[in-house]
mmCIF file with all atom_site columns, C-alpha atoms in Angstrom:
data_model
loop_
_atom_site.group_PDB
_atom_site.id
_atom_site.type_symbol
_atom_site.label_atom_id
_atom_site.label_alt_id
_atom_site.label_comp_id
_atom_site.label_asym_id
_atom_site.label_entity_id
_atom_site.label_seq_id
_atom_site.pdbx_PDB_ins_code
_atom_site.Cartn_x
_atom_site.Cartn_y
_atom_site.Cartn_z
_atom_site.occupancy
_atom_site.B_iso_or_equiv
_atom_site.pdbx_formal_charge
_atom_site.auth_seq_id
_atom_site.auth_comp_id
_atom_site.auth_asym_id
_atom_site.auth_atom_id
_atom_site.pdbx_PDB_model_num
ATOM 1   C CA . GLY A 1 1   ? -10.491 64.028 -50.527 1.00 59.00 ? 1   GLY A CA 1
ATOM 2   C CA . GLU A 1 2   ? -13.619 63.293 -52.487 1.00 65.00 ? 2   GLU A CA 1
ATOM 3   C CA . ASN A 1 3   ? -14.967 66.249 -54.392 1.00 87.00 ? 3   ASN A CA 1
ATOM 4   C CA . VAL A 1 4   ? -17.524 67.422 -56.897 1.00 94.00 ? 4   VAL A CA 1
ATOM 5   C CA . GLU A 1 5   ? -16.541 69.790 -59.680 1.00 95.00 ? 5   GLU A CA 1
ATOM 6   C CA . GLN A 1 6   ? -19.110 71.966 -61.385 1.00 97.00 ? 6   GLN A CA 1
ATOM 7   C CA . HIS A 1 7   ? -18.982 73.960 -64.627 1.00 97.00 ? 7   HIS A CA 1
ATOM 8   C CA . PRO A 1 8   ? -19.530 76.652 -65.687 1.00 97.00 ? 8   PRO A CA 1
ATOM 9   C CA . SER A 1 9   ? -19.374 78.987 -62.703 1.00 96.00 ? 9   SER A CA 1
ATOM 10  C CA . THR A 1 10  ? -21.588 81.530 -64.507 1.00 97.00 ? 10  THR A CA 1
ATOM 11  C CA . LEU A 1 11  ? -24.053 81.098 -67.353 1.00 98.00 ? 11  LEU A CA 1
ATOM 12  C CA . SER A 1 12  ? -26.054 83.770 -69.151 1.00 98.00 ? 12  SER A CA 1
ATOM 13  C CA . VAL A 1 13  ? -28.861 82.843 -71.545 1.00 98.00 ? 13  VAL A CA 1
ATOM 14  C CA . GLN A 1 14  ? -31.765 84.513 -73.273 1.00 98.00 ? 14  GLN A CA 1
ATOM 15  C CA . GLU A 1 15  ? -35.281 83.700 -72.187 1.00 98.00 ? 15  GLU A CA 1
ATOM 16  C CA . GLY A 1 16  ? -36.472 80.609 -74.015 1.00 97.00 ? 16  GLY A CA 1
ATOM 17  C CA . ASP A 1 17  ? -32.999 79.181 -74.544 1.00 97.00 ? 17  ASP A CA 1
ATOM 18  C CA . SER A 1 18  ? -31.729 76.002 -72.902 1.00 98.00 ? 18  SER A CA 1
ATOM 19  C CA . ALA A 1 19  ? -29.144 75.898 -70.128 1.00 98.00 ? 19  ALA A CA 1
ATOM 20  C CA . VAL A 1 20  ? -26.824 73.017 -69.298 1.00 98.00 ? 20  VAL A CA 1
ATOM 21  C CA . ILE A 1 21  ? -24.715 72.678 -66.144 1.00 98.00 ? 21  ILE A CA 1
ATOM 22  C CA . LYS A 1 22  ? -22.225 69.850 -65.773 1.00 98.00 ? 22  LYS A CA 1
ATOM 23  C CA . CYS A 1 23  ? -20.689 68.135 -62.747 1.00 98.00 ? 23  CYS A CA 1
ATOM 24  C CA . THR A 1 24  ? -18.092 65.445 -62.230 1.00 97.00 ? 24  THR A CA 1
ATOM 25  C CA . TYR A 1 25  ? -17.480 63.436 -59.095 1.00 94.00 ? 25  TYR A CA 1
ATOM 26  C CA . SER A 1 26  ? -14.578 61.336 -57.907 1.00 91.00 ? 26  SER A CA 1
ATOM 27  C CA . ASP A 1 27  ? -16.024 58.703 -55.552 1.00 89.00 ? 27  ASP A CA 1
ATOM 28  C CA . SER A 1 28  ? -17.075 55.646 -57.552 1.00 88.00 ? 28  SER A CA 1
ATOM 29  C CA . ALA A 1 29  ? -19.294 54.610 -54.622 1.00 87.00 ? 29  ALA A CA 1
ATOM 30  C CA . SER A 1 30  ? -21.508 57.702 -54.993 1.00 90.00 ? 30  SER A CA 1
ATOM 31  C CA . ASN A 1 31  ? -25.045 56.700 -55.883 1.00 90.00 ? 31  ASN A CA 1
ATOM 32  C CA . TYR A 1 32  ? -27.213 59.769 -55.279 1.00 91.00 ? 32  TYR A CA 1
ATOM 33  C CA . PHE A 1 33  ? -26.975 63.031 -57.231 1.00 94.00 ? 33  PHE A CA 1
ATOM 34  C CA . PRO A 1 34  ? -29.334 65.887 -56.324 1.00 95.00 ? 34  PRO A CA 1
ATOM 35  C CA . TRP A 1 35  ? -29.510 69.397 -57.728 1.00 97.00 ? 35  TRP A CA 1
ATOM 36  C CA . TYR A 1 36  ? -30.368 72.403 -55.583 1.00 97.00 ? 36  TYR A CA 1
ATOM 37  C CA . LYS A 1 37  ? -31.506 75.901 -56.548 1.00 97.00 ? 37  LYS A CA 1
ATOM 38  C CA . GLN A 1 38  ? -30.627 78.818 -54.309 1.00 96.00 ? 38  GLN A CA 1
ATOM 39  C CA . GLU A 1 39  ? -32.207 82.211 -54.823 1.00 95.00 ? 39  GLU A CA 1
ATOM 40  C CA . LEU A 1 40  ? -30.504 85.277 -53.407 1.00 90.00 ? 40  LEU A CA 1
ATOM 41  C CA . GLY A 1 41  ? -30.610 85.303 -49.619 1.00 87.00 ? 41  GLY A CA 1
ATOM 42  C CA . LYS A 1 42  ? -32.567 82.054 -49.398 1.00 92.00 ? 42  LYS A CA 1
ATOM 43  C CA . ARG A 1 43  ? -31.892 78.451 -48.524 1.00 95.00 ? 43  ARG A CA 1
ATOM 44  C CA . PRO A 1 44  ? -30.920 75.845 -51.130 1.00 95.00 ? 44  PRO A CA 1
ATOM 45  C CA . GLN A 1 45  ? -33.956 73.920 -52.328 1.00 95.00 ? 45  GLN A CA 1
ATOM 46  C CA . LEU A 1 46  ? -34.002 70.520 -53.996 1.00 94.00 ? 46  LEU A CA 1
ATOM 47  C CA . ILE A 1 47  ? -35.264 70.719 -57.587 1.00 96.00 ? 47  ILE A CA 1
ATOM 48  C CA . ILE A 1 48  ? -34.463 67.271 -58.944 1.00 96.00 ? 48  ILE A CA 1
ATOM 49  C CA . ASP A 1 49  ? -32.380 64.235 -58.062 1.00 94.00 ? 49  ASP A CA 1
ATOM 50  C CA . ILE A 1 50  ? -31.222 61.019 -59.679 1.00 94.00 ? 50  ILE A CA 1
ATOM 51  C CA . ARG A 1 51  ? -30.016 57.706 -58.314 1.00 90.00 ? 51  ARG A CA 1
ATOM 52  C CA . SER A 1 52  ? -27.326 55.574 -59.856 1.00 83.00 ? 52  SER A CA 1
ATOM 53  C CA . ASN A 1 53  ? -29.689 52.951 -61.248 1.00 81.00 ? 53  ASN A CA 1
ATOM 54  C CA . VAL A 1 54  ? -31.267 55.539 -63.540 1.00 81.00 ? 54  VAL A CA 1
ATOM 55  C CA . GLY A 1 55  ? -29.674 57.276 -66.539 1.00 90.00 ? 55  GLY A CA 1
ATOM 56  C CA . GLU A 1 56  ? -32.090 60.168 -66.969 1.00 94.00 ? 56  GLU A CA 1
ATOM 57  C CA . LYS A 1 57  ? -34.927 61.804 -65.110 1.00 94.00 ? 57  LYS A CA 1
ATOM 58  C CA . LYS A 1 58  ? -37.293 64.581 -66.216 1.00 96.00 ? 58  LYS A CA 1
ATOM 59  C CA . ASP A 1 59  ? -39.613 66.921 -64.393 1.00 94.00 ? 59  ASP A CA 1
ATOM 60  C CA . GLN A 1 60  ? -41.344 69.375 -66.719 1.00 96.00 ? 60  GLN A CA 1
ATOM 61  C CA . ARG A 1 61  ? -38.635 71.754 -68.021 1.00 97.00 ? 61  ARG A CA 1
ATOM 62  C CA . ILE A 1 62  ? -35.858 70.227 -65.940 1.00 98.00 ? 62  ILE A CA 1
ATOM 63  C CA . ALA A 1 63  ? -33.928 67.038 -66.652 1.00 98.00 ? 63  ALA A CA 1
ATOM 64  C CA . VAL A 1 64  ? -30.866 65.384 -65.191 1.00 97.00 ? 64  VAL A CA 1
ATOM 65  C CA . THR A 1 65  ? -28.639 62.846 -66.921 1.00 97.00 ? 65  THR A CA 1
ATOM 66  C CA . LEU A 1 66  ? -26.080 60.565 -65.310 1.00 96.00 ? 66  LEU A CA 1
ATOM 67  C CA . ASN A 1 67  ? -23.114 58.775 -66.811 1.00 95.00 ? 67  ASN A CA 1
ATOM 68  C CA . LYS A 1 68  ? -21.703 56.519 -64.085 1.00 93.00 ? 68  LYS A CA 1
ATOM 69  C CA . THR A 1 69  ? -18.859 55.223 -66.233 1.00 93.00 ? 69  THR A CA 1
ATOM 70  C CA . ALA A 1 70  ? -17.546 58.714 -66.855 1.00 94.00 ? 70  ALA A CA 1
ATOM 71  C CA . LYS A 1 71  ? -18.596 59.909 -63.376 1.00 94.00 ? 71  LYS A CA 1
ATOM 72  C CA . HIS A 1 72  ? -20.477 62.908 -64.581 1.00 95.00 ? 72  HIS A CA 1
ATOM 73  C CA . PHE A 1 73  ? -24.020 64.220 -64.415 1.00 97.00 ? 73  PHE A CA 1
ATOM 74  C CA . SER A 1 74  ? -25.729 67.214 -65.937 1.00 98.00 ? 74  SER A CA 1
ATOM 75  C CA . LEU A 1 75  ? -28.705 69.479 -65.357 1.00 98.00 ? 75  LEU A CA 1
ATOM 76  C CA . HIS A 1 76  ? -30.703 70.584 -68.394 1.00 98.00 ? 76  HIS A CA 1
ATOM 77  C CA . ILE A 1 77  ? -33.224 73.416 -68.210 1.00 98.00 ? 77  ILE A CA 1
ATOM 78  C CA . THR A 1 78  ? -35.308 74.017 -71.328 1.00 97.00 ? 78  THR A CA 1
ATOM 79  C CA . GLU A 1 79  ? -37.380 77.085 -72.244 1.00 98.00 ? 79  GLU A CA 1
ATOM 80  C CA . THR A 1 80  ? -35.660 79.148 -69.567 1.00 98.00 ? 80  THR A CA 1
ATOM 81  C CA . GLN A 1 81  ? -37.599 81.908 -67.832 1.00 97.00 ? 81  GLN A CA 1
ATOM 82  C CA . PRO A 1 82  ? -36.367 84.916 -65.809 1.00 97.00 ? 82  PRO A CA 1
ATOM 83  C CA . GLU A 1 83  ? -37.497 83.184 -62.613 1.00 97.00 ? 83  GLU A CA 1
ATOM 84  C CA . ASP A 1 84  ? -34.953 80.422 -63.326 1.00 98.00 ? 84  ASP A CA 1
ATOM 85  C CA . SER A 1 85  ? -32.220 82.946 -62.488 1.00 98.00 ? 85  SER A CA 1
ATOM 86  C CA . ALA A 1 86  ? -30.472 81.647 -59.363 1.00 97.00 ? 86  ALA A CA 1
ATOM 87  C CA . VAL A 1 87  ? -27.415 79.719 -58.205 1.00 96.00 ? 87  VAL A CA 1
ATOM 88  C CA . TYR A 1 88  ? -27.582 76.010 -58.961 1.00 98.00 ? 88  TYR A CA 1
ATOM 89  C CA . PHE A 1 89  ? -25.597 73.433 -56.996 1.00 97.00 ? 89  PHE A CA 1
ATOM 90  C CA . CYS A 1 90  ? -24.945 69.826 -57.850 1.00 97.00 ? 90  CYS A CA 1
ATOM 91  C CA . ALA A 1 91  ? -24.104 67.354 -55.115 1.00 95.00 ? 91  ALA A CA 1
ATOM 92  C CA . ALA A 1 92  ? -23.165 63.736 -54.545 1.00 93.00 ? 92  ALA A CA 1
ATOM 93  C CA . ASN A 1 93  ? -23.008 61.480 -51.539 1.00 90.00 ? 93  ASN A CA 1
ATOM 94  C CA . THR A 1 94  ? -19.602 60.064 -50.698 1.00 81.00 ? 94  THR A CA 1
ATOM 95  C CA . ASN A 1 95  ? -18.440 57.339 -48.344 1.00 72.00 ? 95  ASN A CA 1
ATOM 96  C CA . GLN A 1 96  ? -15.705 59.572 -47.030 1.00 66.00 ? 96  GLN A CA 1
ATOM 97  C CA . ALA A 1 97  ? -18.269 62.072 -45.748 1.00 63.00 ? 97  ALA A CA 1
ATOM 98  C CA . GLY A 1 98  ? -20.444 59.412 -44.209 1.00 66.00 ? 98  GLY A CA 1
ATOM 99  C CA . THR A 1 99  ? -23.878 60.006 -45.628 1.00 74.00 ? 99  THR A CA 1
ATOM 100 C CA . ALA A 1 100 ? -23.445 63.732 -46.123 1.00 84.00 ? 100 ALA A CA 1
ATOM 101 C CA . LEU A 1 101 ? -23.769 65.454 -49.478 1.00 91.00 ? 101 LEU A CA 1
ATOM 102 C CA . ILE A 1 102 ? -20.718 67.081 -51.010 1.00 92.00 ? 102 ILE A CA 1
ATOM 103 C CA . PHE A 1 103 ? -21.575 70.074 -53.167 1.00 94.00 ? 103 PHE A CA 1
ATOM 104 C CA . GLY A 1 104 ? -20.069 71.636 -56.252 1.00 95.00 ? 104 GLY A CA 1
ATOM 105 C CA . LYS A 1 105 ? -19.172 75.317 -56.057 1.00 94.00 ? 105 LYS A CA 1
ATOM 106 C CA . GLY A 1 106 ? -22.293 76.434 -57.850 1.00 95.00 ? 106 GLY A CA 1
ATOM 107 C CA . THR A 1 107 ? -23.351 77.953 -61.169 1.00 97.00 ? 107 THR A CA 1
ATOM 108 C CA . THR A 1 108 ? -24.915 81.396 -61.303 1.00 96.00 ? 108 THR A CA 1
ATOM 109 C CA . LEU A 1 109 ? -27.566 81.291 -64.019 1.00 98.00 ? 109 LEU A CA 1
ATOM 110 C CA . SER A 1 110 ? -28.869 84.575 -65.414 1.00 98.00 ? 110 SER A CA 1
ATOM 111 C CA . VAL A 1 111 ? -31.846 84.513 -67.761 1.00 98.00 ? 111 VAL A CA 1
ATOM 112 C CA . SER A 1 112 ? -32.492 87.774 -69.539 1.00 96.00 ? 112 SER A CA 1
ATOM 113 C CA . SER A 1 113 ? -35.809 88.645 -71.155 1.00 91.00 ? 113 SER A CA 1
ATOM 114 C CA . ASP B 2 1   ? -41.190 76.995 -44.404 1.00 81.00 ? 1   ASP B CA 1
ATOM 115 C CA . SER B 2 2   ? -38.964 73.916 -44.687 1.00 83.00 ? 2   SER B CA 1
ATOM 116 C CA . GLY B 2 3   ? -39.574 72.732 -41.135 1.00 92.00 ? 3   GLY B CA 1
ATOM 117 C CA . VAL B 2 4   ? -35.871 73.122 -40.262 1.00 97.00 ? 4   VAL B CA 1
ATOM 118 C CA . THR B 2 5   ? -35.456 76.049 -37.871 1.00 97.00 ? 5   THR B CA 1
ATOM 119 C CA . GLN B 2 6   ? -32.225 77.958 -37.419 1.00 98.00 ? 6   GLN B CA 1
ATOM 120 C CA . THR B 2 7   ? -31.564 80.721 -34.912 1.00 98.00 ? 7   THR B CA 1
ATOM 121 C CA . PRO B 2 8   ? -30.454 83.413 -34.872 1.00 98.00 ? 8   PRO B CA 1
ATOM 122 C CA . LYS B 2 9   ? -30.919 84.640 -38.461 1.00 97.00 ? 9   LYS B CA 1
ATOM 123 C CA . HIS B 2 10  ? -28.151 87.201 -38.151 1.00 97.00 ? 10  HIS B CA 1
ATOM 124 C CA . LEU B 2 11  ? -25.206 87.501 -35.797 1.00 97.00 ? 11  LEU B CA 1
ATOM 125 C CA . ILE B 2 12  ? -22.536 90.165 -35.642 1.00 98.00 ? 12  ILE B CA 1
ATOM 126 C CA . THR B 2 13  ? -19.604 89.649 -33.333 1.00 98.00 ? 13  THR B CA 1
ATOM 127 C CA . ALA B 2 14  ? -15.984 90.652 -32.859 1.00 98.00 ? 14  ALA B CA 1
ATOM 128 C CA . THR B 2 15  ? -12.836 88.706 -33.630 1.00 98.00 ? 15  THR B CA 1
ATOM 129 C CA . GLY B 2 16  ? -11.774 86.387 -30.835 1.00 98.00 ? 16  GLY B CA 1
ATOM 130 C CA . GLN B 2 17  ? -15.312 85.870 -29.582 1.00 98.00 ? 17  GLN B CA 1
ATOM 131 C CA . ARG B 2 18  ? -17.382 82.680 -29.342 1.00 98.00 ? 18  ARG B CA 1
ATOM 132 C CA . VAL B 2 19  ? -20.884 82.127 -30.720 1.00 98.00 ? 19  VAL B CA 1
ATOM 133 C CA . THR B 2 20  ? -23.450 79.336 -30.744 1.00 98.00 ? 20  THR B CA 1
ATOM 134 C CA . LEU B 2 21  ? -25.747 78.630 -33.665 1.00 98.00 ? 21  LEU B CA 1
ATOM 135 C CA . ARG B 2 22  ? -28.848 76.544 -33.154 1.00 98.00 ? 22  ARG B CA 1
ATOM 136 C CA . CYS B 2 23  ? -30.741 74.165 -35.435 1.00 98.00 ? 23  CYS B CA 1
ATOM 137 C CA . SER B 2 24  ? -33.982 72.296 -34.858 1.00 98.00 ? 24  SER B CA 1
ATOM 138 C CA . PRO B 2 25  ? -34.528 69.569 -37.450 1.00 96.00 ? 25  PRO B CA 1
ATOM 139 C CA . ARG B 2 26  ? -37.786 68.785 -39.208 1.00 94.00 ? 26  ARG B CA 1
ATOM 140 C CA . SER B 2 27  ? -40.142 66.695 -37.109 1.00 92.00 ? 27  SER B CA 1
ATOM 141 C CA . GLY B 2 28  ? -39.169 63.031 -37.400 1.00 90.00 ? 28  GLY B CA 1
ATOM 142 C CA . ASP B 2 29  ? -35.693 63.709 -38.808 1.00 92.00 ? 29  ASP B CA 1
ATOM 143 C CA . LEU B 2 30  ? -32.828 62.172 -36.878 1.00 92.00 ? 30  LEU B CA 1
ATOM 144 C CA . SER B 2 31  ? -29.839 63.468 -38.865 1.00 92.00 ? 31  SER B CA 1
ATOM 145 C CA . VAL B 2 32  ? -28.514 67.003 -38.762 1.00 95.00 ? 32  VAL B CA 1
ATOM 146 C CA . TYR B 2 33  ? -25.799 68.300 -41.091 1.00 95.00 ? 33  TYR B CA 1
ATOM 147 C CA . TRP B 2 34  ? -23.940 71.600 -40.792 1.00 97.00 ? 34  TRP B CA 1
ATOM 148 C CA . TYR B 2 35  ? -22.600 73.517 -43.782 1.00 96.00 ? 35  TYR B CA 1
ATOM 149 C CA . GLN B 2 36  ? -20.648 76.734 -44.199 1.00 97.00 ? 36  GLN B CA 1
ATOM 150 C CA . GLN B 2 37  ? -21.335 78.871 -47.264 1.00 96.00 ? 37  GLN B CA 1
ATOM 151 C CA . SER B 2 38  ? -18.870 81.583 -48.166 1.00 91.00 ? 38  SER B CA 1
ATOM 152 C CA . LEU B 2 39  ? -18.750 83.511 -51.435 1.00 79.00 ? 39  LEU B CA 1
ATOM 153 C CA . ASP B 2 40  ? -15.933 81.627 -53.095 1.00 72.00 ? 40  ASP B CA 1
ATOM 154 C CA . GLN B 2 41  ? -16.258 78.196 -51.478 1.00 72.00 ? 41  GLN B CA 1
ATOM 155 C CA . GLY B 2 42  ? -19.816 77.179 -52.080 1.00 85.00 ? 42  GLY B CA 1
ATOM 156 C CA . LEU B 2 43  ? -21.404 74.845 -49.527 1.00 92.00 ? 43  LEU B CA 1
ATOM 157 C CA . GLN B 2 44  ? -18.717 73.237 -47.393 1.00 94.00 ? 44  GLN B CA 1
ATOM 158 C CA . PHE B 2 45  ? -19.738 70.236 -45.306 1.00 93.00 ? 45  PHE B CA 1
ATOM 159 C CA . LEU B 2 46  ? -18.711 70.614 -41.663 1.00 95.00 ? 46  LEU B CA 1
ATOM 160 C CA . ILE B 2 47  ? -20.209 67.804 -39.590 1.00 94.00 ? 47  ILE B CA 1
ATOM 161 C CA . GLN B 2 48  ? -23.122 65.372 -39.310 1.00 93.00 ? 48  GLN B CA 1
ATOM 162 C CA . TYR B 2 49  ? -24.965 64.063 -36.252 1.00 94.00 ? 49  TYR B CA 1
ATOM 163 C CA . TYR B 2 50  ? -27.393 61.182 -36.196 1.00 92.00 ? 50  TYR B CA 1
ATOM 164 C CA . ASN B 2 51  ? -29.625 60.610 -33.178 1.00 93.00 ? 51  ASN B CA 1
ATOM 165 C CA . GLY B 2 52  ? -27.146 62.276 -30.841 1.00 94.00 ? 52  GLY B CA 1
ATOM 166 C CA . GLU B 2 53  ? -23.971 60.705 -32.177 1.00 94.00 ? 53  GLU B CA 1
ATOM 167 C CA . GLU B 2 54  ? -21.360 62.251 -34.430 1.00 93.00 ? 54  GLU B CA 1
ATOM 168 C CA . ARG B 2 55  ? -21.585 60.463 -37.759 1.00 90.00 ? 55  ARG B CA 1
ATOM 169 C CA . ALA B 2 56  ? -19.161 62.169 -40.137 1.00 89.00 ? 56  ALA B CA 1
ATOM 170 C CA . LYS B 2 57  ? -16.762 65.074 -40.235 1.00 90.00 ? 57  LYS B CA 1
ATOM 171 C CA . GLY B 2 58  ? -15.906 67.287 -43.138 1.00 90.00 ? 58  GLY B CA 1
ATOM 172 C CA . ASN B 2 59  ? -13.756 70.400 -43.280 1.00 85.00 ? 59  ASN B CA 1
ATOM 173 C CA . ILE B 2 60  ? -14.485 71.495 -39.751 1.00 94.00 ? 60  ILE B CA 1
ATOM 174 C CA . LEU B 2 61  ? -11.850 73.589 -37.999 1.00 96.00 ? 61  LEU B CA 1
ATOM 175 C CA . GLU B 2 62  ? -10.641 72.632 -34.529 1.00 96.00 ? 62  GLU B CA 1
ATOM 176 C CA . ARG B 2 63  ? -12.057 75.951 -33.271 1.00 97.00 ? 63  ARG B CA 1
ATOM 177 C CA . PHE B 2 64  ? -15.510 74.710 -34.240 1.00 97.00 ? 64  PHE B CA 1
ATOM 178 C CA . SER B 2 65  ? -17.502 72.022 -32.451 1.00 97.00 ? 65  SER B CA 1
ATOM 179 C CA . ALA B 2 66  ? -21.031 70.737 -32.503 1.00 98.00 ? 66  ALA B CA 1
ATOM 180 C CA . GLN B 2 67  ? -23.398 68.505 -30.610 1.00 97.00 ? 67  GLN B CA 1
ATOM 181 C CA . GLN B 2 68  ? -26.875 67.081 -30.921 1.00 97.00 ? 68  GLN B CA 1
ATOM 182 C CA . PHE B 2 69  ? -29.090 66.947 -27.859 1.00 97.00 ? 69  PHE B CA 1
ATOM 183 C CA . PRO B 2 70  ? -31.656 64.304 -26.776 1.00 96.00 ? 70  PRO B CA 1
ATOM 184 C CA . ASP B 2 71  ? -34.481 66.413 -28.250 1.00 96.00 ? 71  ASP B CA 1
ATOM 185 C CA . LEU B 2 72  ? -32.506 66.239 -31.544 1.00 96.00 ? 72  LEU B CA 1
ATOM 186 C CA . HIS B 2 73  ? -31.755 69.930 -31.843 1.00 97.00 ? 73  HIS B CA 1
ATOM 187 C CA . SER B 2 74  ? -28.141 70.693 -32.655 1.00 98.00 ? 74  SER B CA 1
ATOM 188 C CA . GLU B 2 75  ? -25.758 73.488 -31.797 1.00 98.00 ? 75  GLU B CA 1
ATOM 189 C CA . LEU B 2 76  ? -22.664 74.602 -33.671 1.00 98.00 ? 76  LEU B CA 1
ATOM 190 C CA . ASN B 2 77  ? -20.110 76.373 -31.504 1.00 98.00 ? 77  ASN B CA 1
ATOM 191 C CA . LEU B 2 78  ? -17.580 78.668 -33.163 1.00 98.00 ? 78  LEU B CA 1
ATOM 192 C CA . SER B 2 79  ? -14.755 80.024 -31.017 1.00 98.00 ? 79  SER B CA 1
ATOM 193 C CA . SER B 2 80  ? -11.749 82.325 -31.386 1.00 98.00 ? 80  SER B CA 1
ATOM 194 C CA . LEU B 2 81  ? -13.567 83.837 -34.329 1.00 98.00 ? 81  LEU B CA 1
ATOM 195 C CA . GLU B 2 82  ? -11.618 85.277 -37.243 1.00 97.00 ? 82  GLU B CA 1
ATOM 196 C CA . LEU B 2 83  ? -12.713 87.605 -40.035 1.00 97.00 ? 83  LEU B CA 1
ATOM 197 C CA . GLY B 2 84  ? -12.619 84.657 -42.438 1.00 95.00 ? 84  GLY B CA 1
ATOM 198 C CA . ASP B 2 85  ? -15.296 82.857 -40.446 1.00 96.00 ? 85  ASP B CA 1
ATOM 199 C CA . SER B 2 86  ? -17.860 85.341 -41.733 1.00 96.00 ? 86  SER B CA 1
ATOM 200 C CA . ALA B 2 87  ? -20.278 83.239 -43.773 1.00 96.00 ? 87  ALA B CA 1
ATOM 201 C CA . LEU B 2 88  ? -23.752 81.787 -43.996 1.00 97.00 ? 88  LEU B CA 1
ATOM 202 C CA . TYR B 2 89  ? -24.118 78.677 -41.842 1.00 98.00 ? 89  TYR B CA 1
ATOM 203 C CA . PHE B 2 90  ? -26.814 76.247 -42.903 1.00 97.00 ? 90  PHE B CA 1
ATOM 204 C CA . CYS B 2 91  ? -28.054 73.155 -41.239 1.00 97.00 ? 91  CYS B CA 1
ATOM 205 C CA . ALA B 2 92  ? -29.971 70.442 -43.038 1.00 95.00 ? 92  ALA B CA 1
ATOM 206 C CA . SER B 2 93  ? -31.872 67.451 -41.726 1.00 94.00 ? 93  SER B CA 1
ATOM 207 C CA . SER B 2 94  ? -32.941 64.088 -43.089 1.00 90.00 ? 94  SER B CA 1
ATOM 208 C CA . VAL B 2 95  ? -34.985 61.209 -41.786 1.00 83.00 ? 95  VAL B CA 1
ATOM 209 C CA . GLY B 2 96  ? -32.350 58.555 -41.282 1.00 75.00 ? 96  GLY B CA 1
ATOM 210 C CA . THR B 2 97  ? -28.694 58.182 -42.004 1.00 71.00 ? 97  THR B CA 1
ATOM 211 C CA . GLY B 2 98  ? -29.219 58.501 -45.743 1.00 72.00 ? 98  GLY B CA 1
ATOM 212 C CA . VAL B 2 99  ? -29.220 61.739 -47.670 1.00 74.00 ? 99  VAL B CA 1
ATOM 213 C CA . TYR B 2 100 ? -32.614 61.382 -49.334 1.00 79.00 ? 100 TYR B CA 1
ATOM 214 C CA . GLY B 2 101 ? -35.013 64.138 -48.444 1.00 76.00 ? 101 GLY B CA 1
ATOM 215 C CA . TYR B 2 102 ? -32.239 66.485 -47.292 1.00 86.00 ? 102 TYR B CA 1
ATOM 216 C CA . THR B 2 103 ? -33.913 69.771 -46.300 1.00 92.00 ? 103 THR B CA 1
ATOM 217 C CA . PHE B 2 104 ? -32.089 72.973 -45.447 1.00 96.00 ? 104 PHE B CA 1
ATOM 218 C CA . GLY B 2 105 ? -32.944 75.590 -42.872 1.00 97.00 ? 105 GLY B CA 1
ATOM 219 C CA . SER B 2 106 ? -32.870 79.292 -43.720 1.00 97.00 ? 106 SER B CA 1
ATOM 220 C CA . GLY B 2 107 ? -29.368 79.759 -42.373 1.00 97.00 ? 107 GLY B CA 1
ATOM 221 C CA . THR B 2 108 ? -27.566 82.011 -39.915 1.00 98.00 ? 108 THR B CA 1
ATOM 222 C CA . ARG B 2 109 ? -25.535 84.860 -41.351 1.00 97.00 ? 109 ARG B CA 1
ATOM 223 C CA . LEU B 2 110 ? -22.453 85.384 -39.218 1.00 97.00 ? 110 LEU B CA 1
ATOM 224 C CA . THR B 2 111 ? -20.452 88.561 -39.582 1.00 97.00 ? 111 THR B CA 1
ATOM 225 C CA . VAL B 2 112 ? -17.165 88.836 -37.701 1.00 97.00 ? 112 VAL B CA 1
ATOM 226 C CA . VAL B 2 113 ? -15.845 92.393 -37.386 1.00 97.00 ? 113 VAL B CA 1
#
């Protein structure tokens, strides 16, 4: 079936460094790619999203890039802070799942001060 | 508070039993999506309802079923429970049939003993 692959599964950085998380998707009809942040014991929360007619989107320290030809998209966090520590999920919509989002398996980001 | 309400927050039950999880979507949202989150599988899409009708199915087991009522709340029924069904169950809602503005509830933690 359609899926979303996410790498790496864990990422450790020093405070102030940048972090990059990458995802690939298989459904060429996918046109919406959100990123969610999930803190321990809490619900996933949308932090940024991108649609297929846009190549890059920024929101303060967070940016997402999309390469539709290669079917991959990435999350970039600059100047990381300890409060960025969480699990990050990428997702994509797929025709096979109706209008539901299919999620990657998540990246656990640890930012040490 | 996301506006998506899930009850109960925690549930402990024995193998072989049946449980019902409840989700009330955000006011104005017509779509409800159910997800299962276990440690090694990330967020697995189970099923989507839109305005009372089943819209899409994901990796939902035959022992699981769901419905959406006229007041738009949804229930996920899990029967013949097994130890492996222990997980966090999230519902999400969105306004229409699209995935934009997907908002998650706080989840129900199910423990099967």
